[in-house]
mmCIF file with all atom_site columns, C-alpha atoms in Angstrom:
data_model
loop_
_atom_site.group_PDB
_atom_site.id
_atom_site.type_symbol
_atom_site.label_atom_id
_atom_site.label_alt_id
_atom_site.label_comp_id
_atom_site.label_asym_id
_atom_site.label_entity_id
_atom_site.label_seq_id
_atom_site.pdbx_PDB_ins_code
_atom_site.Cartn_x
_atom_site.Cartn_y
_atom_site.Cartn_z
_atom_site.occupancy
_atom_site.B_iso_or_equiv
_atom_site.pdbx_formal_charge
_atom_site.auth_seq_id
_atom_site.auth_comp_id
_atom_site.auth_asym_id
_atom_site.auth_atom_id
_atom_site.pdbx_PDB_model_num
ATOM 1  C CA . MET A 1 1  ? -18.041 -6.346  -26.801 1.00 63.00 ? 1  MET A CA 1
ATOM 2  C CA . SER A 1 2  ? -19.342 -2.830  -25.904 1.00 85.00 ? 2  SER A CA 1
ATOM 3  C CA . ASP A 1 3  ? -16.506 -0.183  -25.814 1.00 90.00 ? 3  ASP A CA 1
ATOM 4  C CA . TYR A 1 4  ? -17.066 -0.140  -22.109 1.00 90.00 ? 4  TYR A CA 1
ATOM 5  C CA . LYS A 1 5  ? -16.185 -3.527  -21.360 1.00 93.00 ? 5  LYS A CA 1
ATOM 6  C CA . ASN A 1 6  ? -13.197 -3.808  -23.644 1.00 93.00 ? 6  ASN A CA 1
ATOM 7  C CA . ASP A 1 7  ? -11.902 -0.294  -21.690 1.00 91.00 ? 7  ASP A CA 1
ATOM 8  C CA . LEU A 1 8  ? -12.795 -2.115  -17.749 1.00 93.00 ? 8  LEU A CA 1
ATOM 9  C CA . ILE A 1 9  ? -11.170 -5.311  -19.590 1.00 93.00 ? 9  ILE A CA 1
ATOM 10 C CA . ASN A 1 10 ? -7.578  -2.771  -20.414 1.00 93.00 ? 10 ASN A CA 1
ATOM 11 C CA . ILE A 1 11 ? -8.087  -0.841  -17.276 1.00 93.00 ? 11 ILE A CA 1
ATOM 12 C CA . LEU A 1 12 ? -8.203  -4.664  -15.453 1.00 92.00 ? 12 LEU A CA 1
ATOM 13 C CA . GLU A 1 13 ? -4.528  -5.663  -17.847 1.00 95.00 ? 13 GLU A CA 1
ATOM 14 C CA . MET A 1 14 ? -2.390  -2.826  -16.649 1.00 94.00 ? 14 MET A CA 1
ATOM 15 C CA . LEU A 1 15 ? -3.293  -3.206  -12.752 1.00 89.00 ? 15 LEU A CA 1
ATOM 16 C CA . LEU A 1 16 ? -2.513  -6.542  -12.972 1.00 89.00 ? 16 LEU A CA 1
ATOM 17 C CA . ASN A 1 17 ? 0.735   -5.058  -14.670 1.00 92.00 ? 17 ASN A CA 1
ATOM 18 C CA . ILE A 1 18 ? 1.397   -2.492  -11.853 1.00 89.00 ? 18 ILE A CA 1
ATOM 19 C CA . GLU A 1 19 ? 0.819   -5.156  -9.194  1.00 89.00 ? 19 GLU A CA 1
ATOM 20 C CA . LYS A 1 20 ? 3.416   -7.225  -10.948 1.00 91.00 ? 20 LYS A CA 1
ATOM 21 C CA . ASP A 1 21 ? 5.980   -4.572  -11.531 1.00 89.00 ? 21 ASP A CA 1
ATOM 22 C CA . LEU A 1 22 ? 5.099   -3.789  -7.916  1.00 89.00 ? 22 LEU A CA 1
ATOM 23 C CA . ASN A 1 23 ? 5.467   -6.937  -7.151  1.00 89.00 ? 23 ASN A CA 1
ATOM 24 C CA . LEU A 1 24 ? 1.725   -6.914  -4.958  1.00 93.00 ? 24 LEU A CA 1
ATOM 25 C CA . VAL A 1 25 ? 1.105   -10.359 -6.984  1.00 91.00 ? 25 VAL A CA 1
ATOM 26 C CA . GLY A 1 26 ? 0.906   -12.479 -3.941  1.00 92.00 ? 26 GLY A CA 1
ATOM 27 C CA . TYR A 1 27 ? -0.475  -11.166 -1.562  1.00 95.00 ? 27 TYR A CA 1
ATOM 28 C CA . ASN A 1 28 ? -4.139  -10.424 -0.817  1.00 96.00 ? 28 ASN A CA 1
ATOM 29 C CA . GLN A 1 29 ? -6.844  -7.761  -1.670  1.00 94.00 ? 29 GLN A CA 1
ATOM 30 C CA . THR A 1 30 ? -6.690  -6.223  1.994   1.00 97.00 ? 30 THR A CA 1
ATOM 31 C CA . GLU A 1 31 ? -2.501  -6.714  1.573   1.00 97.00 ? 31 GLU A CA 1
ATOM 32 C CA . LYS A 1 32 ? -2.408  -4.260  -1.353  1.00 95.00 ? 32 LYS A CA 1
ATOM 33 C CA . SER A 1 33 ? -5.162  -1.946  0.120   1.00 96.00 ? 33 SER A CA 1
ATOM 34 C CA . VAL A 1 34 ? -2.626  -1.232  2.485   1.00 97.00 ? 34 VAL A CA 1
ATOM 35 C CA . TYR A 1 35 ? -0.047  -0.790  0.582   1.00 96.00 ? 35 TYR A CA 1
ATOM 36 C CA . TYR A 1 36 ? -2.259  1.519   -1.998  1.00 95.00 ? 36 TYR A CA 1
ATOM 37 C CA . SER A 1 37 ? -3.136  3.433   0.815   1.00 97.00 ? 37 SER A CA 1
ATOM 38 C CA . ILE A 1 38 ? 0.672   3.658   2.231   1.00 97.00 ? 38 ILE A CA 1
ATOM 39 C CA . ALA A 1 39 ? 1.752   5.273   -1.534  1.00 95.00 ? 39 ALA A CA 1
ATOM 40 C CA . TRP A 1 40 ? -2.195  7.462   -2.147  1.00 96.00 ? 40 TRP A CA 1
ATOM 41 C CA . ASN A 1 41 ? -0.843  9.073   1.384   1.00 96.00 ? 41 ASN A CA 1
ATOM 42 C CA . ILE A 1 42 ? 2.846   9.446   0.142   1.00 96.00 ? 42 ILE A CA 1
ATOM 43 C CA . SER A 1 43 ? 1.658   11.217  -3.345  1.00 95.00 ? 43 SER A CA 1
ATOM 44 C CA . LYS A 1 44 ? -0.887  13.266  -1.323  1.00 95.00 ? 44 LYS A CA 1
ATOM 45 C CA . SER A 1 45 ? 1.628   14.586  1.664   1.00 94.00 ? 45 SER A CA 1
ATOM 46 C CA . GLY A 1 46 ? 4.788   13.747  1.022   1.00 92.00 ? 46 GLY A CA 1
ATOM 47 C CA . ILE A 1 47 ? 4.944   10.952  4.064   1.00 92.00 ? 47 ILE A CA 1
ATOM 48 C CA . CYS A 1 48 ? 3.678   8.452   5.627   1.00 95.00 ? 48 CYS A CA 1
ATOM 49 C CA . ASN A 1 49 ? 2.987   6.867   8.870   1.00 94.00 ? 49 ASN A CA 1
ATOM 50 C CA . ILE A 1 50 ? 1.008   3.868   10.124  1.00 94.00 ? 50 ILE A CA 1
ATOM 51 C CA . THR A 1 51 ? -1.881  6.112   11.845  1.00 94.00 ? 51 THR A CA 1
ATOM 52 C CA . ASP A 1 52 ? -2.562  7.978   8.650   1.00 95.00 ? 52 ASP A CA 1
ATOM 53 C CA . VAL A 1 53 ? -2.814  4.477   6.739   1.00 97.00 ? 53 VAL A CA 1
ATOM 54 C CA . ILE A 1 54 ? -5.792  3.436   9.464   1.00 97.00 ? 54 ILE A CA 1
ATOM 55 C CA . ILE A 1 55 ? -7.153  6.320   8.681   1.00 96.00 ? 55 ILE A CA 1
ATOM 56 C CA . SER A 1 56 ? -7.395  5.880   5.721   1.00 95.00 ? 56 SER A CA 1
ATOM 57 C CA . SER A 1 57 ? -7.692  2.420   4.725   1.00 95.00 ? 57 SER A CA 1
ATOM 58 C CA . LYS A 1 58 ? -10.136 2.146   7.761   1.00 96.00 ? 58 LYS A CA 1
ATOM 59 C CA . LEU A 1 59 ? -8.416  -0.934  8.428   1.00 97.00 ? 59 LEU A CA 1
ATOM 60 C CA . SER A 1 60 ? -8.020  -1.551  11.921  1.00 97.00 ? 60 SER A CA 1
ATOM 61 C CA . ARG A 1 61 ? -4.205  -1.004  13.689  1.00 95.00 ? 61 ARG A CA 1
ATOM 62 C CA . SER A 1 62 ? -3.697  -4.635  14.090  1.00 97.00 ? 62 SER A CA 1
ATOM 63 C CA . THR A 1 63 ? -4.470  -5.318  10.693  1.00 97.00 ? 63 THR A CA 1
ATOM 64 C CA . VAL A 1 64 ? -1.992  -2.314  9.135   1.00 97.00 ? 64 VAL A CA 1
ATOM 65 C CA . TYR A 1 65 ? 0.487   -3.597  11.050  1.00 95.00 ? 65 TYR A CA 1
ATOM 66 C CA . LYS A 1 66 ? 0.753   -7.161  9.834   1.00 97.00 ? 66 LYS A CA 1
ATOM 67 C CA . ALA A 1 67 ? 0.748   -5.952  6.151   1.00 97.00 ? 67 ALA A CA 1
ATOM 68 C CA . ILE A 1 68 ? 3.387   -3.399  6.535   1.00 97.00 ? 68 ILE A CA 1
ATOM 69 C CA . LYS A 1 69 ? 5.404   -5.762  8.529   1.00 96.00 ? 69 LYS A CA 1
ATOM 70 C CA . LYS A 1 70 ? 4.787   -8.736  5.400   1.00 97.00 ? 70 LYS A CA 1
ATOM 71 C CA . PHE A 1 71 ? 6.021   -5.568  3.294   1.00 96.00 ? 71 PHE A CA 1
ATOM 72 C CA . GLU A 1 72 ? 9.235   -4.752  5.824   1.00 95.00 ? 72 GLU A CA 1
ATOM 73 C CA . LEU A 1 73 ? 10.029  -8.292  5.942   1.00 95.00 ? 73 LEU A CA 1
ATOM 74 C CA . ASN A 1 74 ? 9.485   -8.675  2.153   1.00 94.00 ? 74 ASN A CA 1
ATOM 75 C CA . ASN A 1 75 ? 11.275  -5.905  1.367   1.00 94.00 ? 75 ASN A CA 1
ATOM 76 C CA . LEU A 1 76 ? 8.459   -3.412  -0.172  1.00 95.00 ? 76 LEU A CA 1
ATOM 77 C CA . VAL A 1 77 ? 8.441   -0.922  2.700   1.00 96.00 ? 77 VAL A CA 1
ATOM 78 C CA . LYS A 1 78 ? 10.640  0.871   4.778   1.00 95.00 ? 78 LYS A CA 1
ATOM 79 C CA . LEU A 1 79 ? 10.064  1.555   8.510   1.00 93.00 ? 79 LEU A CA 1
ATOM 80 C CA . GLU A 1 80 ? 11.659  4.662   10.495  1.00 92.00 ? 80 GLU A CA 1
ATOM 81 C CA . GLN A 1 81 ? 11.089  6.546   13.752  1.00 90.00 ? 81 GLN A CA 1
ATOM 82 C CA . SER A 1 82 ? 9.257   9.543   13.369  1.00 86.00 ? 82 SER A CA 1
ATOM 83 C CA . SER A 1 83 ? 12.014  12.312  14.764  1.00 87.00 ? 83 SER A CA 1
ATOM 84 C CA . LEU A 1 84 ? 8.667   14.680  15.980  1.00 85.00 ? 84 LEU A CA 1
ATOM 85 C CA . ASP A 1 85 ? 6.780   11.579  17.336  1.00 86.00 ? 85 ASP A CA 1
ATOM 86 C CA . LYS A 1 86 ? 8.746   8.933   18.450  1.00 88.00 ? 86 LYS A CA 1
ATOM 87 C CA . ARG A 1 87 ? 5.815   6.725   19.100  1.00 88.00 ? 87 ARG A CA 1
ATOM 88 C CA . GLU A 1 88 ? 5.622   6.574   15.367  1.00 90.00 ? 88 GLU A CA 1
ATOM 89 C CA . TYR A 1 89 ? 6.910   4.972   12.296  1.00 91.00 ? 89 TYR A CA 1
ATOM 90 C CA . ASN A 1 90 ? 7.270   6.971   9.227   1.00 94.00 ? 90 ASN A CA 1
ATOM 91 C CA . LEU A 1 91 ? 6.333   4.508   6.366   1.00 95.00 ? 91 LEU A CA 1
ATOM 92 C CA . THR A 1 92 ? 8.747   4.455   2.231   1.00 94.00 ? 92 THR A CA 1
ATOM 93 C CA . LEU A 1 93 ? 8.316   2.547   -0.523  1.00 94.00 ? 93 LEU A CA 1
ATOM 94 C CA . SER A 1 94 ? 10.612  0.715   -1.401  1.00 89.00 ? 94 SER A CA 1
ATOM 95 C CA . ASN A 1 95 ? 10.385  -0.117  -4.768  1.00 69.00 ? 95 ASN A CA 1
ATOM 96 C CA . ILE A 1 96 ? 9.075   2.962   -5.816  1.00 60.00 ? 96 ILE A CA 1
#
C-alpha cells in the first residue's frame, strides 16, 4: 500500500478516536460540522456565539440551532446569554 493510503487511513483512525473521545460518534456529519465550527471559533477568538457558527459552517440558522440544542441536551455544549447582546448566546464546549 502506498504511503499516501497509509497516511490517509491513519488520519481517519485518529479522527474516529477523537470523535469517540468527544462523544460525537452518534451524530450525523452536519451536526459534527456544527460542533467543529464551535470548537474552531473558540480556538480562533476565544469566544463563539450562534451567529459565528452559522457564518463559519455556512448552514442555516435552524440547522445550527437544532444541532446546538441536541448538544446541549446531551451536555456537550453550554449556552449562556451574551452580556453584550441579549439576543445572542455564547457557546462553550463541555467536554474539552
